[in-house]
Coordinates of C-alpha atoms in Angstrom, one line a residue:
Chain A
M1 CA 18.4 18.1 25.3
A2 CA 14.9 16.8 25.3
Q3 CA 14.1 13.2 25.0
P4 CA 13.9 12.1 21.3
I5 CA 10.4 11.7 20.0
I6 CA 11.3 8.4 18.4
D7 CA 13.8 6.2 20.1
L8 CA 14.5 2.8 18.5
K9 CA 17.0 0.7 20.6
D10 CA 18.8 -2.4 19.2
I11 CA 16.1 -3.2 16.7
T12 CA 16.4 -6.5 14.9
V13 CA 13.7 -7.8 12.6
T14 CA 14.0 -11.3 11.3
F15 CA 11.6 -12.9 8.8
H16 CA 11.1 -16.6 8.7
N17 CA 10.4 -18.0 5.3
D18 CA 10.0 -21.8 5.3
Q19 CA 13.5 -22.9 6.1
Q20 CA 15.1 -19.6 5.4
V21 CA 15.8 -16.9 8.0
L22 CA 15.9 -13.5 6.5
P23 CA 17.3 -10.7 8.6
A24 CA 15.6 -7.5 7.4
V25 CA 16.9 -5.2 10.1
Q26 CA 20.0 -5.9 12.2
D27 CA 20.7 -4.2 15.5
V28 CA 19.7 -0.7 14.5
N29 CA 19.6 2.2 16.9
L30 CA 17.8 5.3 15.8
A31 CA 16.9 8.4 17.8
I32 CA 14.9 11.2 16.1
D33 CA 14.4 14.5 17.8
S34 CA 11.1 16.3 17.8
G35 CA 10.8 18.7 14.8
D36 CA 13.4 17.0 12.8
V37 CA 13.1 15.9 9.2
Y38 CA 14.9 12.7 9.1
G39 CA 15.7 10.9 5.9
I40 CA 16.5 7.2 5.6
I41 CA 18.0 6.3 2.2
G42 CA 18.9 3.0 0.7
Y43 CA 18.2 0.7 -2.2
S44 CA 15.1 -1.5 -2.2
G45 CA 15.6 -4.5 0.1
A46 CA 17.9 -2.5 2.4
G47 CA 15.3 -2.8 5.2
K48 CA 14.2 0.8 5.4
S49 CA 10.5 0.1 5.0
T50 CA 10.7 -2.6 7.6
L51 CA 12.5 -0.2 10.0
V52 CA 10.0 2.6 9.7
R53 CA 7.1 0.1 10.2
V54 CA 8.7 -0.6 13.6
I55 CA 8.1 3.0 14.6
N56 CA 4.3 2.4 14.8
L57 CA 4.7 -1.3 15.4
L58 CA 3.0 -2.3 12.2
Q59 CA 6.1 -4.5 12.2
A60 CA 6.9 -5.9 15.6
P61 CA 10.6 -6.2 16.1
T62 CA 12.1 -9.5 16.8
E63 CA 14.4 -7.8 19.3
G64 CA 14.7 -4.3 20.7
R65 CA 12.7 -1.5 22.3
V66 CA 10.5 1.0 20.6
V67 CA 9.8 4.3 22.4
V68 CA 7.6 6.9 20.7
N69 CA 6.3 10.0 22.5
D70 CA 7.8 8.6 25.7
Q71 CA 5.6 5.5 25.4
A72 CA 7.2 2.1 25.2
L73 CA 4.9 0.8 22.4
Q74 CA 5.5 -2.9 23.1
D75 CA 4.2 -2.6 26.6
L76 CA 0.8 -1.2 25.5
S77 CA -2.4 -3.1 25.3
P78 CA -3.8 -3.5 21.7
A79 CA -6.4 -0.7 22.4
K80 CA -3.7 1.6 23.8
L81 CA -1.4 0.8 20.9
R82 CA -4.1 1.8 18.5
Q83 CA -4.4 5.1 20.3
A84 CA -0.6 5.6 20.2
R85 CA -0.6 4.9 16.4
R86 CA -2.9 7.9 15.9
Q87 CA 0.0 10.0 17.0
V88 CA 2.0 8.7 14.1
G89 CA 0.6 9.5 10.7
M90 CA 1.8 7.6 7.7
I91 CA 1.8 8.1 3.9
F92 CA 2.7 5.6 1.3
Q93 CA 4.1 5.2 -2.2
H94 CA 0.8 4.0 -3.6
F95 CA -1.3 6.5 -1.6
N96 CA -3.5 3.7 -0.3
L97 CA -6.7 5.7 -0.5
M98 CA -10.1 3.9 -0.3
G99 CA -11.7 3.9 -3.7
S100 CA -15.1 3.4 -2.2
R101 CA -15.0 6.6 -0.3
T102 CA -14.9 10.2 -1.5
V103 CA -11.9 12.4 -0.8
L104 CA -13.7 13.8 2.2
G105 CA -14.7 10.3 3.3
N106 CA -11.1 9.2 3.1
V107 CA -9.8 12.2 5.2
I108 CA -12.6 11.6 7.8
Y109 CA -11.9 7.8 8.0
P110 CA -9.4 7.9 10.9
L111 CA -12.1 9.8 13.0
L112 CA -14.8 7.2 12.5
G113 CA -15.7 5.6 15.7
Q114 CA -14.2 8.4 17.7
K115 CA -16.2 10.6 20.0
I116 CA -16.5 13.6 17.7
S117 CA -19.6 14.9 16.0
K118 CA -20.2 14.5 12.3
Q119 CA -20.1 18.3 11.8
E120 CA -16.8 18.6 13.7
R121 CA -15.3 15.7 11.7
Q122 CA -16.3 17.3 8.4
A123 CA -15.1 20.8 9.4
K124 CA -11.8 19.4 10.4
A125 CA -11.4 17.4 7.3
L126 CA -12.3 20.4 5.1
R127 CA -9.8 22.5 7.0
L128 CA -7.1 19.9 6.2
L129 CA -8.2 19.6 2.6
K130 CA -7.8 23.4 2.4
L131 CA -4.3 23.1 3.9
V132 CA -3.3 20.7 1.1
G133 CA -5.1 22.7 -1.5
L134 CA -7.8 20.3 -2.4
E135 CA -11.0 21.6 -0.8
A136 CA -12.7 21.8 -4.2
Y137 CA -12.3 18.0 -4.5
A138 CA -14.0 17.0 -1.3
Q139 CA -16.9 15.1 -3.0
A140 CA -14.8 13.6 -5.8
Y141 CA -13.7 10.0 -5.7
P142 CA -9.9 9.2 -5.6
S143 CA -10.0 7.6 -9.0
K144 CA -10.6 11.1 -10.5
L145 CA -7.4 12.5 -9.0
S146 CA -3.9 12.7 -10.2
G147 CA -1.1 11.0 -8.3
G148 CA 0.0 14.2 -6.7
Q149 CA -3.5 15.0 -5.6
K150 CA -4.0 11.5 -4.2
Q151 CA -0.8 12.0 -2.1
R152 CA -2.2 15.3 -0.9
V153 CA -5.4 13.6 0.2
A154 CA -3.3 10.9 1.9
I155 CA -1.4 13.7 3.8
A156 CA -4.6 15.3 4.9
R157 CA -5.9 11.9 6.1
A158 CA -2.6 11.3 8.0
L159 CA -2.9 14.6 9.7
I160 CA -6.5 14.5 10.9
T161 CA -5.6 12.7 14.1
D162 CA -3.1 15.6 14.9
P163 CA -0.1 13.3 14.9
K164 CA 3.3 14.5 16.1
V165 CA 5.1 12.4 13.7
L166 CA 4.6 11.7 10.0
I167 CA 6.2 8.7 8.3
S168 CA 6.6 9.0 4.6
D169 CA 7.2 5.6 2.9
E170 CA 8.6 6.5 -0.5
A171 CA 5.7 8.9 -0.8
T172 CA 7.1 10.7 -3.9
S173 CA 8.6 7.6 -5.7
A174 CA 5.6 7.2 -7.9
L175 CA 5.3 10.9 -8.8
D176 CA 7.0 12.9 -11.6
P177 CA 9.7 15.4 -10.6
K178 CA 7.5 18.5 -10.6
T179 CA 4.8 16.8 -8.4
T180 CA 7.6 15.4 -6.2
A181 CA 8.8 18.9 -5.6
S182 CA 5.4 20.2 -4.7
I183 CA 4.7 17.4 -2.3
L184 CA 8.1 17.9 -0.7
S185 CA 7.5 21.6 -0.2
L186 CA 4.2 20.8 1.3
L187 CA 5.9 18.4 3.8
Q188 CA 8.5 21.1 4.5
R189 CA 5.7 23.6 5.2
L190 CA 4.1 21.1 7.6
N191 CA 7.4 20.6 9.4
Q192 CA 7.9 24.4 9.7
E193 CA 4.4 25.5 10.5
L194 CA 3.1 22.6 12.6
G195 CA 6.4 21.5 14.0
L196 CA 5.6 18.0 12.6
T197 CA 8.5 15.5 12.9
I198 CA 8.9 13.8 9.6
V199 CA 10.6 10.5 9.0
L200 CA 10.9 9.8 5.3
I201 CA 12.4 6.9 3.4
T202 CA 13.5 7.2 -0.2
H203 CA 16.0 5.9 -2.7
E204 CA 16.6 9.3 -4.1
M205 CA 19.2 11.6 -2.6
Q206 CA 17.4 14.5 -4.3
V207 CA 14.6 14.1 -1.9
I208 CA 16.9 14.0 1.1
K209 CA 18.8 17.1 -0.2
S210 CA 15.5 19.0 -0.7
I211 CA 14.0 18.8 2.8
C212 CA 15.9 16.6 5.3
H213 CA 18.0 17.9 8.2
H214 CA 19.4 14.5 9.1
V215 CA 20.0 11.4 7.0
A216 CA 20.8 7.7 7.6
V217 CA 22.1 5.5 4.9
M218 CA 20.9 1.9 5.1
E219 CA 22.4 -1.2 3.5
D220 CA 21.7 -4.9 4.3
G221 CA 19.5 -4.0 7.3
Q222 CA 22.0 -1.8 9.0
I223 CA 22.6 1.9 9.1
I224 CA 26.1 2.3 7.6
E225 CA 26.3 6.1 7.9
R226 CA 24.3 8.9 9.5
G227 CA 24.5 12.6 10.3
P228 CA 23.4 16.1 9.3
V229 CA 22.6 16.1 5.6
A230 CA 25.2 18.8 4.8
Q231 CA 27.9 16.8 6.4
V232 CA 27.0 13.5 4.8
F233 CA 26.6 15.1 1.5
T234 CA 29.9 16.9 1.5
A235 CA 32.1 14.2 3.2
P236 CA 30.5 10.8 2.6
Q237 CA 32.4 8.1 4.4
E238 CA 30.9 5.0 2.8
A239 CA 31.0 3.9 -0.8
L240 CA 27.2 3.5 -1.0
T241 CA 26.7 7.0 0.4
L242 CA 29.1 8.4 -2.2
D243 CA 27.0 6.6 -4.8
F244 CA 23.8 8.3 -3.7
V245 CA 25.5 11.7 -3.4
E246 CA 27.0 11.5 -6.8
A247 CA 23.8 10.4 -8.3
A248 CA 22.2 13.5 -6.8
T249 CA 24.9 16.0 -7.8
N250 CA 25.3 14.7 -11.3
V251 CA 29.1 14.9 -11.0
R252 CA 29.5 11.3 -11.9
A253 CA 27.4 11.6 -15.0
A254 CA 29.4 14.7 -15.9
I255 CA 32.7 13.0 -15.6
K256 CA 31.4 10.2 -17.8
R257 CA 30.3 12.6 -20.4
I258 CA 33.5 14.6 -20.4
T259 CA 35.8 11.6 -20.6
R260 CA 33.9 10.4 -23.6
T261 CA 35.0 13.5 -25.5
I262 CA 38.3 14.3 -23.9
R263 CA 40.6 11.3 -24.0
L264 CA 42.8 11.2 -20.8
S265 CA 45.6 9.7 -22.9
E266 CA 45.5 12.7 -25.2
L267 CA 46.2 15.2 -22.4
A268 CA 49.7 16.7 -22.5
A269 CA 52.2 16.0 -19.8
N270 CA 51.4 19.4 -18.1
Q271 CA 47.7 18.8 -18.2
E272 CA 45.3 17.1 -15.9
L273 CA 41.5 16.6 -15.6
I274 CA 40.5 17.4 -12.1
A275 CA 37.2 17.4 -10.1
F276 CA 36.8 20.0 -7.4
K277 CA 34.3 20.1 -4.6
F278 CA 33.7 23.3 -2.7
I279 CA 32.0 23.3 0.7
G280 CA 30.6 26.2 2.7
Q281 CA 32.9 29.3 2.8
A282 CA 35.0 27.9 -0.1
T283 CA 32.0 28.6 -2.4
K284 CA 32.2 32.3 -1.6
H285 CA 35.7 33.1 -2.7
G286 CA 37.3 33.0 -6.1
V287 CA 39.4 30.0 -5.1
I288 CA 40.1 28.9 -8.7
S289 CA 40.9 32.3 -10.0
Q290 CA 43.3 32.9 -7.1
L291 CA 45.0 29.5 -7.7
S292 CA 45.3 30.1 -11.4
Q293 CA 47.0 33.5 -10.8
E294 CA 49.3 32.2 -8.1
F295 CA 50.5 29.2 -10.1
K296 CA 50.1 30.6 -13.6
V297 CA 48.0 27.7 -14.7
D298 CA 45.2 27.7 -17.3
V299 CA 41.8 26.5 -16.2
N300 CA 39.4 25.2 -18.7
I301 CA 36.1 24.7 -16.9
L302 CA 34.0 21.9 -18.4
F303 CA 31.3 21.5 -15.7
A304 CA 30.3 23.6 -12.7
N305 CA 27.4 23.5 -10.4
I306 CA 26.4 24.9 -7.1
D307 CA 23.7 23.5 -4.8
Q308 CA 22.2 24.3 -1.4
I309 CA 22.0 21.4 0.9
D310 CA 20.3 22.1 4.3
G311 CA 21.3 25.8 4.0
Q312 CA 24.9 25.0 3.1
N313 CA 26.5 25.8 -0.3
V314 CA 28.1 22.9 -2.1
G315 CA 29.8 23.4 -5.4
D316 CA 31.2 21.0 -7.9
M317 CA 33.6 21.8 -10.8
I318 CA 35.4 19.7 -13.4
A319 CA 38.2 21.4 -15.3
V320 CA 41.3 20.7 -17.3
I321 CA 44.4 22.4 -15.7
T322 CA 47.4 23.3 -17.9
G323 CA 50.6 24.4 -16.3
D324 CA 53.0 23.6 -13.4
L325 CA 51.1 20.6 -11.9
A326 CA 53.9 19.7 -9.6
A327 CA 53.4 23.0 -7.7
F328 CA 49.6 23.2 -8.2
N329 CA 48.5 19.8 -7.0
P330 CA 50.1 20.0 -3.5
A331 CA 48.8 23.5 -3.0
V332 CA 45.2 22.4 -3.8
A333 CA 45.5 19.4 -1.5
K334 CA 46.4 21.7 1.4
M335 CA 43.1 23.5 1.0
A336 CA 41.0 20.6 2.2
S337 CA 40.6 22.2 5.6
E338 CA 39.1 25.3 3.9
G339 CA 36.5 23.2 2.2
V340 CA 38.2 22.6 -1.2
H341 CA 38.5 19.0 -2.2
A342 CA 40.1 18.0 -5.4
Q343 CA 40.4 14.7 -7.2
V344 CA 42.6 14.1 -10.3
I345 CA 40.6 12.0 -12.7
D346 CA 42.8 9.2 -14.1
E347 CA 42.0 6.0 -16.0
Q348 CA 41.4 4.2 -12.8
V349 CA 38.7 6.7 -11.7
V350 CA 37.0 6.5 -15.1
K351 CA 37.1 2.7 -14.9
G352 CA 35.5 2.8 -11.5
L353 CA 32.6 4.8 -12.8
S354 CA 31.6 2.4 -15.5
D355 CA 31.2 -0.4 -13.0
Chain B
M1 CA -50.7 -21.1 -28.5
A2 CA -52.8 -24.0 -27.5
A3 CA -51.1 -26.1 -30.2
L4 CA -47.7 -25.1 -29.1
L5 CA -48.2 -25.4 -25.3
P6 CA -51.0 -27.9 -24.9
N7 CA -50.2 -28.8 -21.3
V8 CA -48.8 -25.6 -19.9
L9 CA -52.1 -23.7 -20.4
Q10 CA -53.9 -26.1 -18.2
M11 CA -51.3 -25.8 -15.5
K12 CA -51.1 -22.0 -15.0
S13 CA -51.7 -22.1 -11.2
E14 CA -49.1 -24.9 -10.8
F15 CA -46.6 -22.9 -12.6
I16 CA -47.2 -19.8 -10.5
Q17 CA -47.0 -22.0 -7.4
A18 CA -43.8 -23.6 -8.6
T19 CA -42.2 -20.3 -9.4
L20 CA -43.1 -19.0 -6.0
A21 CA -41.6 -22.1 -4.4
T22 CA -38.4 -21.7 -6.4
L23 CA -38.2 -18.1 -5.4
Y24 CA -38.8 -19.0 -1.8
M25 CA -36.2 -21.7 -1.7
T26 CA -33.7 -19.4 -3.4
A27 CA -34.3 -16.4 -1.3
V28 CA -34.4 -18.0 2.1
S29 CA -31.4 -20.2 1.5
A30 CA -29.5 -17.3 -0.1
I31 CA -30.0 -15.2 3.0
I32 CA -29.0 -17.9 5.5
A33 CA -26.1 -19.2 3.3
G34 CA -25.2 -15.5 2.7
V35 CA -24.7 -14.8 6.4
L36 CA -22.9 -18.1 7.0
G37 CA -20.7 -17.8 3.9
L38 CA -19.9 -14.2 4.5
G39 CA -18.9 -15.0 8.1
L40 CA -16.8 -18.0 7.0
G41 CA -15.2 -16.1 4.2
I42 CA -14.2 -13.2 6.5
L43 CA -12.8 -15.7 9.1
L44 CA -10.8 -17.4 6.3
V45 CA -9.3 -14.0 5.3
V46 CA -8.5 -12.8 8.7
T47 CA -7.1 -16.0 10.2
Q48 CA -4.9 -16.9 7.2
P49 CA -1.1 -16.4 7.6
G50 CA -0.4 -12.7 7.5
G51 CA -4.0 -11.9 8.1
L52 CA -5.4 -9.4 10.6
L53 CA -5.9 -12.0 13.3
S54 CA -3.6 -14.6 11.8
D55 CA -4.2 -18.0 13.5
Q56 CA -2.7 -21.1 11.9
P57 CA -4.8 -23.8 13.6
S58 CA -8.1 -22.0 13.1
Y59 CA -7.3 -21.3 9.5
Q60 CA -6.3 -24.9 8.8
L61 CA -9.5 -26.2 10.3
L62 CA -11.8 -23.8 8.5
D63 CA -9.9 -24.2 5.2
K64 CA -10.1 -28.0 5.3
A65 CA -13.8 -28.0 6.4
T66 CA -14.7 -25.7 3.6
N67 CA -12.9 -27.9 1.1
L68 CA -14.6 -31.0 2.5
L69 CA -18.1 -29.5 2.3
R70 CA -17.4 -28.2 -1.2
S71 CA -16.3 -31.6 -2.5
V72 CA -19.6 -33.4 -1.8
P73 CA -21.8 -33.5 -4.9
F74 CA -25.1 -31.8 -4.2
I75 CA -27.3 -34.7 -5.2
I76 CA -25.5 -36.9 -2.8
L77 CA -25.5 -34.2 -0.1
L78 CA -29.3 -34.2 -0.4
A79 CA -29.4 -37.8 0.6
V80 CA -26.5 -37.9 3.1
I81 CA -27.8 -35.1 5.3
S82 CA -31.5 -36.2 5.3
P83 CA -31.3 -37.3 9.0
L84 CA -30.1 -33.8 9.9
T85 CA -32.9 -32.3 7.8
N86 CA -35.4 -34.5 9.5
Y87 CA -34.0 -33.4 12.9
L88 CA -34.1 -29.7 12.1
I89 CA -37.3 -29.4 10.1
G90 CA -39.2 -32.5 11.1
T91 CA -39.5 -33.9 7.6
T92 CA -37.2 -34.5 4.6
V93 CA -39.6 -33.7 1.8
G94 CA -41.1 -30.4 0.8
T95 CA -39.8 -26.9 0.1
T96 CA -38.9 -25.9 3.6
A97 CA -37.0 -29.2 4.2
S98 CA -34.9 -28.5 1.1
L99 CA -33.5 -25.4 2.7
V100 CA -31.1 -27.4 4.8
P101 CA -29.2 -29.1 2.0
L102 CA -29.4 -25.9 -0.1
V103 CA -27.8 -23.9 2.6
L104 CA -25.2 -26.6 3.3
G105 CA -24.5 -27.0 -0.3
I106 CA -24.0 -23.4 -1.2
F107 CA -22.5 -21.6 1.7
P108 CA -19.0 -23.2 1.5
F109 CA -18.9 -22.2 -2.1
Y110 CA -20.0 -18.7 -1.3
A111 CA -17.4 -18.5 1.6
R112 CA -14.6 -19.3 -0.9
Q113 CA -15.9 -16.7 -3.3
V114 CA -16.1 -14.1 -0.5
Q115 CA -12.6 -15.1 0.6
N116 CA -11.3 -14.4 -2.9
A117 CA -13.2 -11.2 -3.2
L118 CA -11.8 -9.9 0.0
L119 CA -8.2 -11.0 -0.8
D120 CA -8.4 -8.7 -3.7
V121 CA -8.8 -5.7 -1.4
D122 CA -5.5 -3.8 -1.6
Q123 CA -3.3 -4.9 1.4
G124 CA -1.8 -1.4 1.4
I125 CA -5.2 0.0 2.3
V126 CA -5.5 -2.4 5.2
E127 CA -2.1 -1.4 6.3
A128 CA -3.0 2.2 6.1
A129 CA -6.1 1.6 8.2
Q130 CA -3.9 -0.2 10.8
S131 CA -1.5 2.7 10.8
M132 CA -4.5 5.0 11.5
G133 CA -5.4 3.0 14.6
S134 CA -8.3 1.0 13.3
S135 CA -9.2 -2.1 15.2
P136 CA -9.5 -5.5 13.4
L137 CA -13.3 -5.3 13.6
A138 CA -13.3 -1.8 12.2
I139 CA -11.1 -2.9 9.4
I140 CA -13.4 -5.8 8.5
F141 CA -16.4 -3.6 8.3
R142 CA -15.0 -0.3 7.1
V143 CA -12.3 -1.5 4.8
Y144 CA -12.7 -5.1 3.7
L145 CA -16.5 -5.1 3.3
K146 CA -16.7 -1.6 2.0
E147 CA -13.7 -1.7 -0.4
G148 CA -14.7 -5.3 -1.5
L149 CA -18.3 -4.5 -2.0
P150 CA -18.4 -4.5 -5.8
D151 CA -16.6 -7.9 -5.9
L152 CA -18.9 -9.2 -3.1
I153 CA -21.9 -8.3 -5.2
R154 CA -20.4 -10.0 -8.2
V155 CA -19.8 -13.2 -6.4
S156 CA -23.2 -13.0 -4.8
I157 CA -24.8 -13.0 -8.2
V158 CA -22.8 -16.0 -9.3
T159 CA -23.8 -17.8 -6.1
V160 CA -27.5 -17.0 -6.4
I161 CA -27.5 -18.2 -9.9
S162 CA -25.8 -21.5 -8.8
L163 CA -28.4 -21.7 -6.1
I164 CA -31.3 -21.4 -8.5
G165 CA -29.7 -24.4 -10.3
L166 CA -29.5 -26.3 -7.0
T167 CA -33.1 -25.7 -6.2
T168 CA -34.1 -27.5 -9.3
M169 CA -32.1 -30.5 -8.3
A170 CA -33.7 -30.4 -4.8
G171 CA -37.0 -30.1 -6.6
A172 CA -36.4 -33.3 -8.5
I173 CA -36.3 -35.2 -5.2
G174 CA -39.4 -33.8 -3.7
A175 CA -38.8 -30.1 -2.8
G176 CA -41.3 -28.7 -5.3
G177 CA -40.6 -25.7 -7.5
L178 CA -39.8 -25.4 -11.2
G179 CA -37.3 -28.3 -11.1
D180 CA -40.0 -30.5 -9.8
I181 CA -42.4 -29.5 -12.6
A182 CA -39.8 -29.9 -15.3
I183 CA -38.8 -33.4 -14.2
S184 CA -41.8 -35.1 -12.5
I185 CA -44.3 -33.7 -15.0
G186 CA -42.6 -32.5 -18.1
Y187 CA -40.0 -35.2 -18.3
A188 CA -41.9 -38.1 -16.8
R189 CA -45.1 -37.6 -18.8
F190 CA -43.4 -36.6 -22.0
E191 CA -45.0 -33.2 -21.8
N192 CA -42.0 -31.4 -23.4
D193 CA -43.7 -28.0 -23.4
V194 CA -43.9 -28.1 -19.6
T195 CA -40.2 -28.7 -19.3
L196 CA -39.5 -26.0 -21.8
V197 CA -41.6 -23.4 -20.1
A198 CA -40.1 -24.3 -16.7
M199 CA -36.7 -23.8 -18.2
L200 CA -37.7 -20.5 -19.7
I201 CA -38.9 -19.2 -16.3
I202 CA -35.7 -20.2 -14.7
L203 CA -33.8 -18.4 -17.5
V204 CA -35.8 -15.3 -16.8
L205 CA -35.0 -15.5 -13.1
V206 CA -31.3 -15.9 -13.8
F207 CA -31.3 -12.9 -16.1
A208 CA -33.2 -10.8 -13.6
V209 CA -30.6 -11.6 -10.9
Q210 CA -27.8 -10.9 -13.3
L211 CA -29.2 -7.6 -14.4
A212 CA -30.1 -6.5 -10.8
G213 CA -26.6 -7.4 -9.7
D214 CA -24.8 -5.6 -12.6
W215 CA -26.9 -2.5 -11.8
L216 CA -25.9 -2.7 -8.1
V217 CA -22.2 -3.2 -9.0
K218 CA -22.3 -0.1 -11.2
R219 CA -23.8 1.9 -8.4
V220 CA -21.1 1.0 -5.9
T221 CA -18.1 1.2 -8.2
H222 CA -16.4 4.6 -8.3
D223 CA -13.7 4.3 -11.0

């Protein structure tokens, strides 16, 4: 296994604010392999912005080691550090384009002061503008562009130094869903075509689901859960992770909606409301139809959805089961190893949702 | 005309002379104070806590010095620094001698305005430039001064207009110029038309500066 391109060891960042000591990141280890798309998710204040700024040392860690591209960044002289930073492109939630420069001027900016002729600079910038689909706007000023276009310019600017890593700091959070999707597919293309390693932070699981291979969940300055996206999505270990996953799959909202029209107390003794999750192979068989035939139960499907997460199928279904529950429930529980997970929805579950 | 402006008509050359003197004082002190103020303003921005070259002791020193210089009333400054003026210029009267107090009086004011203008530059852009490997010097010139240019021009207009006001005060104590004419001739000899015309010329100068500035701001703003 090759050396990870980003290796953060025992990173702690502490802010001092008058008398207060604010720990923003606490003892985080993070290794990201070259070519990966690594998502870091968390609510605002979780420390994810601070953590990614450690990667290019915009934020110096209070403790810990930062190794990027086999270079220990903290050992570098300021001039060498600036050279190293050029290997790590960065895009931001608010784009951070310079209003006083044209689109072309913004993309060229990182090359100013470098030993490269004006013609070469322009040619390279135009090539990148073409890559992001904005070559027609080279002479326009950023104020004339839409949010999605601004982010594309920012991406072109971040790529002009041929970085190996691209950090995306909530780059789609200020964009509408359609534009978000187009920016994400652009990032995915860059990952696939240029082999660019992407580290992106977000508070939306939807973003992670769309393009990430790995994900880390941050809370209170620590990574509380991490792993391949499909694994974290299908078997979240922490309550916060579950929160994000359910927000992305809409299951939680569906349960809320359903329990508003179907009173749990009005279900007969041989009825139950149940939420299924099907993972991988389980999505390819008629699991429910087999079960209903075997146990002679009626299945009234109220919600069903199937999703692809990092190439893996994940299905959700909510249904009212009528029949011999005493035989049905244990049989379903046994299917966990085959990728079928079921949860009977009772008053307690519903109460937990409204919190 | 002669009835309205009995004295002015006989003083045409004095008025031209005085206007030129005012322009000279304003222009030269604006250039010198502009350079000093811009430098001090940039230093205040970069040394402040969280700045590019954050340095608490330097910032405290510069900040206090700026406040101190700014709190001396100009008319008193004229008198207080006359030994310095004498040392630098060789005399304390005349148009050139007035440059010393004019520069000292206006540049801390300008530095504060520059500081505020530069603080309005989006910190996110500065951070983006850092992430792209820009050096502090490159960020000052290619980000702060370029992005802050419209605001810098605006505060420069305000400063030059204040400066025109200060030249008239300097004029009243022997620096020449339109202030001198208005006070030592118009006011002292009860020749009100002289005072009035001196004021009108100053108004024209102020408007000209404002118009030129607004035009420049428009040219460098792209939103």
